[in-house]
mmCIF file of C-alpha atoms in Angstrom:
data_model
loop_
_atom_site.group_PDB
_atom_site.id
_atom_site.type_symbol
_atom_site.label_atom_id
_atom_site.label_comp_id
_atom_site.label_asym_id
_atom_site.label_seq_id
_atom_site.Cartn_x
_atom_site.Cartn_y
_atom_site.Cartn_z
ATOM 1 C CA MET A 23 -29.225 181.610 18.255
ATOM 2 C CA SER A 24 -32.255 179.805 16.690
ATOM 3 C CA GLN A 25 -32.966 175.953 17.766
ATOM 4 C CA LYS A 26 -35.143 173.331 17.334
ATOM 5 C CA GLN A 27 -35.757 170.070 19.545
ATOM 6 C CA PHE A 28 -35.679 166.701 18.323
ATOM 7 C CA SER A 29 -35.176 163.413 20.405
ATOM 8 C CA LEU A 30 -32.523 161.318 20.045
ATOM 9 C CA ALA A 31 -31.679 157.870 21.830
ATOM 10 C CA THR A 32 -34.891 158.566 24.453
ATOM 11 C CA LYS A 33 -33.208 161.936 25.271
ATOM 12 C CA THR A 34 -34.525 165.413 24.270
ATOM 13 C CA VAL A 35 -31.723 167.413 22.892
ATOM 14 C CA THR A 36 -31.258 170.754 20.901
ATOM 15 C CA LYS A 37 -30.307 171.056 17.211
ATOM 16 C CA ASP A 38 -28.269 173.827 16.482
ATOM 17 C CA VAL A 39 -28.715 176.054 13.425
ATOM 18 C CA LEU A 40 -25.406 177.048 11.864
ATOM 19 C CA VAL A 41 -24.010 180.639 12.585
ATOM 20 C CA LYS A 42 -20.772 181.876 10.796
ATOM 21 C CA PRO A 43 -18.115 182.488 13.156
ATOM 22 C CA ASN A 44 -16.272 185.938 13.605
ATOM 23 C CA ILE A 45 -12.580 184.756 13.047
ATOM 24 C CA VAL A 46 -9.440 187.050 13.651
ATOM 25 C CA SER A 47 -6.392 184.955 12.572
ATOM 26 C CA ASN A 48 -3.204 185.879 10.975
ATOM 27 C CA ALA A 49 -2.279 182.117 10.313
ATOM 28 C CA PRO A 50 -0.748 180.866 6.849
ATOM 29 C CA HIS A 51 -3.486 178.557 6.531
ATOM 30 C CA PHE A 52 -6.236 180.756 6.815
ATOM 31 C CA ASN A 53 -7.387 183.258 4.127
ATOM 32 C CA GLY A 54 -9.283 185.706 5.823
ATOM 33 C CA GLN A 55 -12.865 183.616 5.186
ATOM 34 C CA ARG A 56 -11.836 179.936 5.170
ATOM 35 C CA PHE A 57 -9.249 177.698 6.520
ATOM 36 C CA PHE A 58 -7.276 175.407 4.109
ATOM 37 C CA ASN A 59 -4.609 172.753 4.339
ATOM 38 C CA PRO A 60 -1.126 174.237 3.758
ATOM 39 C CA TRP A 61 0.383 170.849 2.246
ATOM 40 C CA GLU A 62 -0.061 170.082 -1.511
ATOM 41 C CA ARG A 63 -3.225 168.545 -1.857
ATOM 42 C CA GLU A 64 -4.751 167.188 -5.011
ATOM 43 C CA GLU A 65 -8.519 168.145 -4.545
ATOM 44 C CA ARG A 66 -11.246 165.296 -4.807
ATOM 45 C CA ASN A 67 -13.074 165.169 -7.910
ATOM 46 C CA GLN A 68 -16.445 166.453 -6.683
ATOM 47 C CA ALA A 69 -18.487 164.869 -9.394
ATOM 48 C CA ALA A 70 -16.970 161.292 -8.526
ATOM 49 C CA LEU A 71 -17.617 162.129 -4.956
ATOM 50 C CA LEU A 72 -21.327 162.705 -5.635
ATOM 51 C CA LYS A 73 -21.928 159.832 -7.763
ATOM 52 C CA TRP A 74 -20.262 157.652 -4.960
ATOM 53 C CA ILE A 75 -22.523 159.197 -2.487
ATOM 54 C CA LEU A 76 -25.759 158.711 -4.683
ATOM 55 C CA SER A 77 -24.893 155.215 -5.553
ATOM 56 C CA ARG A 78 -23.008 153.235 -2.934
ATOM 57 C CA ASP A 79 -24.757 150.771 -0.911
ATOM 58 C CA ASN A 80 -24.218 151.988 2.641
ATOM 59 C CA ARG A 81 -25.847 148.791 3.954
ATOM 60 C CA THR A 82 -23.046 146.231 3.946
ATOM 61 C CA TRP A 83 -22.260 146.165 7.916
ATOM 62 C CA PRO A 84 -24.391 144.341 10.443
ATOM 63 C CA GLU A 85 -27.088 146.200 11.880
ATOM 64 C CA ASN A 86 -26.825 145.675 15.395
ATOM 65 C CA LEU A 87 -23.605 144.130 17.294
ATOM 66 C CA SER A 88 -23.384 143.850 21.067
ATOM 67 C CA ASN A 89 -20.407 144.670 23.319
ATOM 68 C CA GLN A 90 -18.491 142.572 25.577
ATOM 69 C CA HIS A 91 -18.760 143.668 29.404
ATOM 70 C CA PHE A 92 -15.985 145.275 31.202
ATOM 71 C CA ALA A 93 -15.254 146.888 34.362
ATOM 72 C CA LYS A 94 -16.373 150.759 34.615
ATOM 73 C CA PRO A 95 -13.902 153.307 34.967
ATOM 74 C CA THR A 96 -13.287 154.742 38.439
ATOM 75 C CA ALA A 97 -14.220 158.294 39.228
ATOM 76 C CA HIS A 98 -10.748 158.945 40.305
ATOM 77 C CA PHE A 99 -7.768 157.090 38.805
ATOM 78 C CA SER A 100 -4.917 158.330 40.618
ATOM 79 C CA ASP A 101 -3.459 161.160 42.431
ATOM 80 C CA ASP A 102 0.262 160.748 40.355
ATOM 81 C CA LEU A 103 0.153 162.440 36.637
ATOM 82 C CA ALA A 104 2.484 159.672 35.774
ATOM 83 C CA ASP A 105 -0.360 157.356 36.032
ATOM 84 C CA TRP A 106 -2.247 156.887 32.896
ATOM 85 C CA LYS A 107 -5.053 154.660 31.530
ATOM 86 C CA MET A 108 -7.091 155.004 28.223
ATOM 87 C CA TRP A 109 -10.683 153.495 27.406
ATOM 88 C CA PHE A 110 -11.928 153.119 24.218
ATOM 89 C CA VAL A 111 -15.667 154.292 24.004
ATOM 90 C CA GLY A 112 -16.164 153.834 20.331
ATOM 91 C CA HIS A 113 -15.700 155.640 16.892
ATOM 92 C CA ALA A 114 -12.873 158.500 18.090
ATOM 93 C CA THR A 115 -14.342 158.596 21.623
ATOM 94 C CA VAL A 116 -11.936 157.925 24.093
ATOM 95 C CA LEU A 117 -11.612 158.401 27.671
ATOM 96 C CA LEU A 118 -7.980 159.413 28.951
ATOM 97 C CA GLN A 119 -7.370 159.457 32.525
ATOM 98 C CA ILE A 120 -3.925 161.009 33.437
ATOM 99 C CA GLY A 121 -3.612 161.232 37.136
ATOM 100 C CA CYS A 122 -6.463 162.510 38.775
ATOM 101 C CA TYR A 123 -7.854 164.381 35.414
ATOM 102 C CA ASN A 124 -10.628 162.727 32.987
ATOM 103 C CA LEU A 125 -10.492 163.614 29.451
ATOM 104 C CA LEU A 126 -12.827 162.761 26.514
ATOM 105 C CA THR A 127 -11.881 163.009 22.844
ATOM 106 C CA ASP A 128 -14.506 163.740 20.455
ATOM 107 C CA PRO A 129 -17.740 162.514 22.388
ATOM 108 C CA VAL A 130 -20.438 161.066 20.066
ATOM 109 C CA TRP A 131 -23.185 158.875 21.989
ATOM 110 C CA ALA A 132 -25.537 159.636 19.203
ATOM 111 C CA GLU A 133 -27.640 157.118 17.352
ATOM 112 C CA ARG A 134 -26.880 158.569 13.898
ATOM 113 C CA CYS A 135 -23.754 160.859 13.016
ATOM 114 C CA SER A 136 -26.352 163.117 10.787
ATOM 115 C CA PRO A 137 -28.076 166.385 11.250
ATOM 116 C CA PHE A 138 -31.227 164.304 10.538
ATOM 117 C CA LYS A 139 -33.092 162.238 12.973
ATOM 118 C CA TYR A 140 -33.975 159.374 10.467
ATOM 119 C CA ALA A 141 -31.372 159.752 7.839
ATOM 120 C CA GLY A 142 -27.509 159.255 8.015
ATOM 121 C CA PRO A 143 -24.977 156.770 9.181
ATOM 122 C CA LYS A 144 -26.493 154.890 12.021
ATOM 123 C CA ARG A 145 -24.818 153.584 14.923
ATOM 124 C CA VAL A 146 -24.210 149.704 14.796
ATOM 125 C CA ARG A 147 -23.087 148.920 18.145
ATOM 126 C CA PRO A 148 -23.780 150.942 21.534
ATOM 127 C CA ALA A 149 -20.877 153.079 23.121
ATOM 128 C CA GLY A 150 -18.388 151.101 25.328
ATOM 129 C CA ILE A 151 -19.129 153.026 28.292
ATOM 130 C CA ALA A 152 -22.844 154.718 29.083
ATOM 131 C CA LEU A 153 -22.593 158.419 29.598
ATOM 132 C CA GLU A 154 -24.122 157.594 33.025
ATOM 133 C CA ASP A 155 -20.769 155.799 34.030
ATOM 134 C CA LEU A 156 -18.613 158.174 33.037
ATOM 135 C CA PRO A 157 -16.110 159.650 35.598
ATOM 136 C CA PRO A 158 -16.316 163.497 36.299
ATOM 137 C CA ILE A 159 -15.052 165.040 33.097
ATOM 138 C CA ASP A 160 -12.482 167.769 33.274
ATOM 139 C CA ALA A 161 -12.185 168.596 29.594
ATOM 140 C CA ILE A 162 -13.325 167.584 26.194
ATOM 141 C CA LEU A 163 -10.747 167.344 23.234
ATOM 142 C CA LEU A 164 -12.836 168.130 20.251
ATOM 143 C CA SER A 165 -10.787 167.964 16.662
ATOM 144 C CA HIS A 166 -13.660 169.262 14.463
ATOM 145 C CA ASN A 167 -16.909 169.755 13.802
ATOM 146 C CA HIS A 168 -18.278 166.735 11.519
ATOM 147 C CA TYR A 169 -21.262 164.965 13.029
ATOM 148 C CA ASP A 170 -19.146 161.849 14.134
ATOM 149 C CA HIS A 171 -16.908 163.824 15.996
ATOM 150 C CA LEU A 172 -19.004 166.905 17.208
ATOM 151 C CA ASP A 173 -22.436 165.709 18.641
ATOM 152 C CA THR A 174 -24.213 168.388 20.356
ATOM 153 C CA ALA A 175 -26.371 166.221 22.182
ATOM 154 C CA SER A 176 -23.359 164.467 24.084
ATOM 155 C CA LEU A 177 -21.748 167.819 24.467
ATOM 156 C CA LEU A 178 -24.972 168.942 26.426
ATOM 157 C CA TRP A 179 -25.421 166.196 28.626
ATOM 158 C CA LEU A 180 -21.693 166.415 29.848
ATOM 159 C CA GLN A 181 -22.268 170.160 30.303
ATOM 160 C CA GLN A 182 -25.152 169.258 32.388
ATOM 161 C CA HIS A 183 -23.761 166.646 34.314
ATOM 162 C CA HIS A 184 -19.987 167.703 34.480
ATOM 163 C CA GLN A 185 -19.211 171.047 33.185
ATOM 164 C CA PRO A 186 -16.102 170.443 31.355
ATOM 165 C CA VAL A 187 -13.870 172.940 29.488
ATOM 166 C CA VAL A 188 -14.092 172.269 25.523
ATOM 167 C CA ILE A 189 -10.849 172.704 23.572
ATOM 168 C CA THR A 190 -11.044 172.839 20.123
ATOM 169 C CA GLY A 191 -9.898 174.723 17.010
ATOM 170 C CA LEU A 192 -10.861 178.394 15.836
ATOM 171 C CA GLY A 193 -14.478 178.942 14.940
ATOM 172 C CA ASN A 194 -16.030 175.996 16.431
ATOM 173 C CA GLY A 195 -17.342 177.664 19.432
ATOM 174 C CA ALA A 196 -19.608 179.844 17.616
ATOM 175 C CA HIS A 197 -22.439 177.220 18.271
ATOM 176 C CA LEU A 198 -21.465 175.573 21.751
ATOM 177 C CA ARG A 199 -21.326 178.705 23.845
ATOM 178 C CA ASP A 200 -25.051 179.142 23.648
ATOM 179 C CA TYR A 201 -25.352 175.898 25.508
ATOM 180 C CA GLY A 202 -23.483 177.027 28.114
ATOM 181 C CA LEU A 203 -20.348 175.020 27.280
ATOM 182 C CA GLU A 204 -16.991 176.987 28.394
ATOM 183 C CA VAL A 205 -15.368 176.462 24.905
ATOM 184 C CA ILE A 206 -11.211 177.267 24.455
ATOM 185 C CA GLU A 207 -10.513 178.169 20.951
ATOM 186 C CA LEU A 208 -7.024 177.543 19.487
ATOM 187 C CA ASP A 209 -5.367 178.165 16.524
ATOM 188 C CA TRP A 210 -2.695 175.303 15.490
ATOM 189 C CA TRP A 211 0.375 175.178 17.813
ATOM 190 C CA GLN A 212 -1.391 177.311 20.681
ATOM 191 C CA SER A 213 -1.965 175.541 23.803
ATOM 192 C CA TYR A 214 -4.142 176.001 26.905
ATOM 193 C CA SER A 215 -3.140 175.140 30.365
ATOM 194 C CA LEU A 216 -5.542 172.919 32.000
ATOM 195 C CA ALA A 217 -3.953 172.588 35.271
ATOM 196 C CA GLU A 218 -0.411 173.015 36.974
ATOM 197 C CA GLY A 219 1.410 170.408 34.857
ATOM 198 C CA ILE A 220 -1.057 169.386 32.122
ATOM 199 C CA GLY A 221 -1.356 171.490 29.131
ATOM 200 C CA ILE A 222 -3.636 170.833 25.892
ATOM 201 C CA HIS A 223 -2.183 171.743 22.501
ATOM 202 C CA TYR A 224 -4.283 172.010 19.300
ATOM 203 C CA LEU A 225 -2.298 170.568 16.507
ATOM 204 C CA PRO A 226 -2.370 170.346 12.776
ATOM 205 C CA ALA A 227 -4.412 167.869 10.553
ATOM 206 C CA LYS A 228 -5.058 167.283 7.140
ATOM 207 C CA HIS A 229 -8.844 167.548 6.644
ATOM 208 C CA PHE A 230 -11.661 169.807 6.401
ATOM 209 C CA SER A 231 -14.851 171.136 8.152
ATOM 210 C CA GLY A 232 -18.528 171.909 7.762
ATOM 211 C CA ARG A 233 -21.984 170.864 9.227
ATOM 212 C CA GLY A 234 -24.034 172.238 6.548
ATOM 213 C CA MET A 235 -23.774 173.276 2.973
ATOM 214 C CA ARG A 236 -22.572 176.990 3.457
ATOM 215 C CA ASP A 237 -20.004 176.679 6.247
ATOM 216 C CA ARG A 238 -17.343 174.391 4.269
ATOM 217 C CA ASN A 239 -13.903 175.378 6.279
ATOM 218 C CA VAL A 240 -15.225 178.322 8.029
ATOM 219 C CA ALA A 241 -14.170 176.501 11.246
ATOM 220 C CA LEU A 242 -10.559 174.670 11.811
ATOM 221 C CA TRP A 243 -9.823 171.089 11.968
ATOM 222 C CA GLY A 244 -6.949 169.671 14.083
ATOM 223 C CA SER A 245 -5.528 167.091 16.506
ATOM 224 C CA LEU A 246 -4.889 167.512 20.025
ATOM 225 C CA SER A 247 -2.104 166.535 22.527
ATOM 226 C CA VAL A 248 -2.551 166.443 26.524
ATOM 227 C CA VAL A 249 1.431 167.210 27.313
ATOM 228 C CA THR A 250 2.733 166.329 30.795
ATOM 229 C CA GLU A 251 6.328 166.185 32.247
ATOM 230 C CA PHE A 252 5.462 162.259 31.789
ATOM 231 C CA GLY A 253 5.170 162.477 27.988
ATOM 232 C CA HIS A 254 2.207 163.471 26.011
ATOM 233 C CA ALA A 255 -0.869 161.736 24.765
ATOM 234 C CA TYR A 256 -1.524 162.387 20.980
ATOM 235 C CA PHE A 257 -4.921 162.384 19.290
ATOM 236 C CA ALA A 258 -4.810 162.503 15.708
ATOM 237 C CA GLY A 259 -8.758 163.434 15.321
ATOM 238 C CA ASP A 260 -9.900 163.027 11.773
ATOM 239 C CA THR A 261 -6.968 163.188 9.109
ATOM 240 C CA GLY A 262 -5.199 162.500 5.719
ATOM 241 C CA TYR A 263 -1.837 161.356 5.866
ATOM 242 C CA ALA A 264 0.734 164.345 5.858
ATOM 243 C CA PRO A 265 3.971 165.728 7.133
ATOM 244 C CA HIS A 266 2.465 167.307 10.278
ATOM 245 C CA PHE A 267 2.830 164.022 12.230
ATOM 246 C CA SER A 268 6.903 164.536 11.540
ATOM 247 C CA ASP A 269 6.348 168.391 12.716
ATOM 248 C CA ILE A 270 4.372 167.335 15.812
ATOM 249 C CA TYR A 271 7.375 164.907 16.693
ATOM 250 C CA GLN A 272 9.904 167.573 16.322
ATOM 251 C CA ARG A 273 8.116 170.019 18.201
ATOM 252 C CA LEU A 274 6.758 167.763 21.396
ATOM 253 C CA GLY A 275 8.924 164.400 21.031
ATOM 254 C CA ALA A 276 7.662 161.122 21.070
ATOM 255 C CA PRO A 277 3.751 160.428 22.328
ATOM 256 C CA ARG A 278 3.695 158.233 25.272
ATOM 257 C CA VAL A 279 0.361 157.143 23.356
ATOM 258 C CA ALA A 280 -1.005 158.204 19.845
ATOM 259 C CA LEU A 281 -4.971 157.662 18.957
ATOM 260 C CA LEU A 282 -4.638 157.294 15.156
ATOM 261 C CA PRO A 283 -7.906 156.729 12.826
ATOM 262 C CA ILE A 284 -7.633 153.539 11.000
ATOM 263 C CA GLY A 285 -10.782 153.481 9.152
ATOM 264 C CA ALA A 286 -13.347 155.160 6.531
ATOM 265 C CA TYR A 287 -10.508 154.987 3.878
ATOM 266 C CA LEU A 288 -12.602 153.535 0.766
ATOM 267 C CA PRO A 289 -12.812 154.211 -2.221
ATOM 268 C CA ARG A 290 -9.160 155.248 -1.649
ATOM 269 C CA GLU A 291 -9.087 157.871 -4.767
ATOM 270 C CA LEU A 292 -11.909 159.681 -2.881
ATOM 271 C CA MET A 293 -10.946 159.448 0.686
ATOM 272 C CA ARG A 294 -7.018 159.408 0.610
ATOM 273 C CA GLN A 295 -6.892 163.207 1.239
ATOM 274 C CA VAL A 296 -9.110 163.390 4.152
ATOM 275 C CA HIS A 297 -8.691 159.905 5.725
ATOM 276 C CA MET A 298 -5.563 157.850 6.556
ATOM 277 C CA ASN A 299 -5.995 153.876 5.640
ATOM 278 C CA PRO A 300 -4.137 151.348 8.112
ATOM 279 C CA ALA A 301 -0.932 151.612 6.219
ATOM 280 C CA ASP A 302 -0.915 155.737 6.594
ATOM 281 C CA ALA A 303 -1.366 155.182 10.234
ATOM 282 C CA VAL A 304 1.299 152.906 10.567
ATOM 283 C CA GLN A 305 3.248 155.399 8.947
ATOM 284 C CA ALA A 306 2.234 158.082 10.912
ATOM 285 C CA HIS A 307 3.132 155.984 14.139
ATOM 286 C CA LEU A 308 6.529 156.026 12.466
ATOM 287 C CA ASP A 309 6.793 159.355 12.074
ATOM 288 C CA LEU A 310 5.675 160.182 15.582
ATOM 289 C CA LYS A 311 7.994 157.663 16.892
ATOM 290 C CA ALA A 312 4.995 156.833 19.313
ATOM 291 C CA ARG A 313 5.676 154.368 22.221
ATOM 292 C CA LEU A 314 2.259 152.991 21.768
ATOM 293 C CA SER A 315 -0.661 153.709 19.307
ATOM 294 C CA LEU A 316 -4.082 153.034 19.546
ATOM 295 C CA GLY A 317 -6.345 152.543 16.496
ATOM 296 C CA ILE A 318 -9.713 154.533 16.541
ATOM 297 C CA HIS A 319 -12.518 155.802 13.877
ATOM 298 C CA PHE A 320 -13.766 152.381 13.044
ATOM 299 C CA ASN A 321 -16.003 149.766 14.135
ATOM 300 C CA THR A 322 -19.192 152.069 14.846
ATOM 301 C CA PHE A 323 -20.493 153.774 11.886
ATOM 302 C CA GLN A 324 -20.435 152.541 8.196
ATOM 303 C CA LEU A 325 -19.030 155.816 6.729
ATOM 304 C CA THR A 326 -17.421 154.454 3.527
ATOM 305 C CA ASP A 327 -17.332 151.195 1.340
ATOM 306 C CA GLU A 328 -14.714 149.076 3.574
ATOM 307 C CA SER A 329 -16.013 145.889 5.459
ATOM 308 C CA ILE A 330 -16.428 146.645 9.277
ATOM 309 C CA ASP A 331 -13.480 143.711 9.416
ATOM 310 C CA ALA A 332 -11.072 145.547 7.020
ATOM 311 C CA PRO A 333 -9.628 148.281 9.285
ATOM 312 C CA LEU A 334 -8.258 145.353 11.532
ATOM 313 C CA ALA A 335 -7.195 142.897 8.886
ATOM 314 C CA ASP A 336 -5.515 145.694 6.978
ATOM 315 C CA LEU A 337 -3.799 146.926 9.985
ATOM 316 C CA LYS A 338 -2.328 143.717 10.818
ATOM 317 C CA GLN A 339 -0.856 143.458 7.393
ATOM 318 C CA SER A 340 0.620 146.645 7.548
ATOM 319 C CA LEU A 341 2.008 146.185 10.906
ATOM 320 C CA TRP A 342 3.929 143.327 9.283
ATOM 321 C CA GLN A 343 4.784 144.775 5.980
ATOM 322 C CA GLN A 344 6.469 148.039 8.038
ATOM 323 C CA GLN A 345 8.181 145.587 10.509
ATOM 324 C CA VAL A 346 6.224 147.131 13.412
ATOM 325 C CA PRO A 347 5.455 144.853 16.446
ATOM 326 C CA GLU A 348 2.085 144.300 17.013
ATOM 327 C CA GLN A 349 2.180 145.122 20.600
ATOM 328 C CA ASP A 350 3.269 148.445 19.668
ATOM 329 C CA PHE A 351 -0.031 149.389 17.547
ATOM 330 C CA ILE A 352 -2.908 147.953 19.312
ATOM 331 C CA VAL A 353 -6.884 148.020 19.091
ATOM 332 C CA LEU A 354 -9.180 147.785 22.186
ATOM 333 C CA LEU A 355 -12.701 146.768 22.046
ATOM 334 C CA GLU A 356 -15.384 149.045 23.088
ATOM 335 C CA GLY A 357 -15.728 149.828 26.869
ATOM 336 C CA GLU A 358 -11.894 148.047 27.141
ATOM 337 C CA GLY A 359 -9.374 150.114 29.312
ATOM 338 C CA ARG A 360 -5.384 149.923 29.344
ATOM 339 C CA GLU A 361 -2.835 151.368 31.551
ATOM 340 C CA ILE A 362 -0.396 153.278 29.512
#
């Protein structure tokens, strides 16, 4: 794989040049060359999408926000697999501590979620936990390859310091293994045994993939769940609303906690197929019958048109409209932890 160097947040990291993965799959959501969503889907108006990209004002959020100070996570949370704690790092990055295991979802510490150093959505607030303050990371739950979810620089740092295993969808390891990362690629409904009593399941999502102009949907996107005898922790990744939430409940039961995206949803006619809004997220919470849900995918990068405060206001309204107690679907501040 050819690589080139660039500097990101005072660190020197590598930027990968895309390669097309060689995938063998008989899955009904794969046509031999590309993956697709199996549910009925109205394709986005590409002309309208391009017009929006070229004409939108993407600087309506504050440029720099600070975080409150919280205690750092401990390196060893518990010896008991029944003890769980989650920490909201920012955007779709959450630290899950399940017994003695530390897991990260979609780790992104980059200043921009973009292939370019000086262009693309810029972080408006720092990550709630610094990379140096992370406990030893055992596994990374990687939903898909978009830049706000797969940050090569963060993965390289984690590999150099923790050597975690990366569990992700088919095709996503093609440009990661050359960095020395151990990558486990799964199709939907497949699983990987992380350790005795703890399995990682790769599950459906309604989205798409791509890191360049020519690799759209050649790698699989999805959600993940950490399954134990004491319940499962579900990470929705990036998704539009679809029947897969009910399917996941039917197969795995109600999550002990569900991490559900609530941001990046306007203009609705362009985003509804790939991103949930807060009302969709509340419905997903109900479909999953989750004991507790945490809102993610907001408050860090301005990806779409809603204001930075809109997801929380819309979530509160949606919970009231669907008669879901606010304590059942919460948000955490960046760096804040909560025992589950």
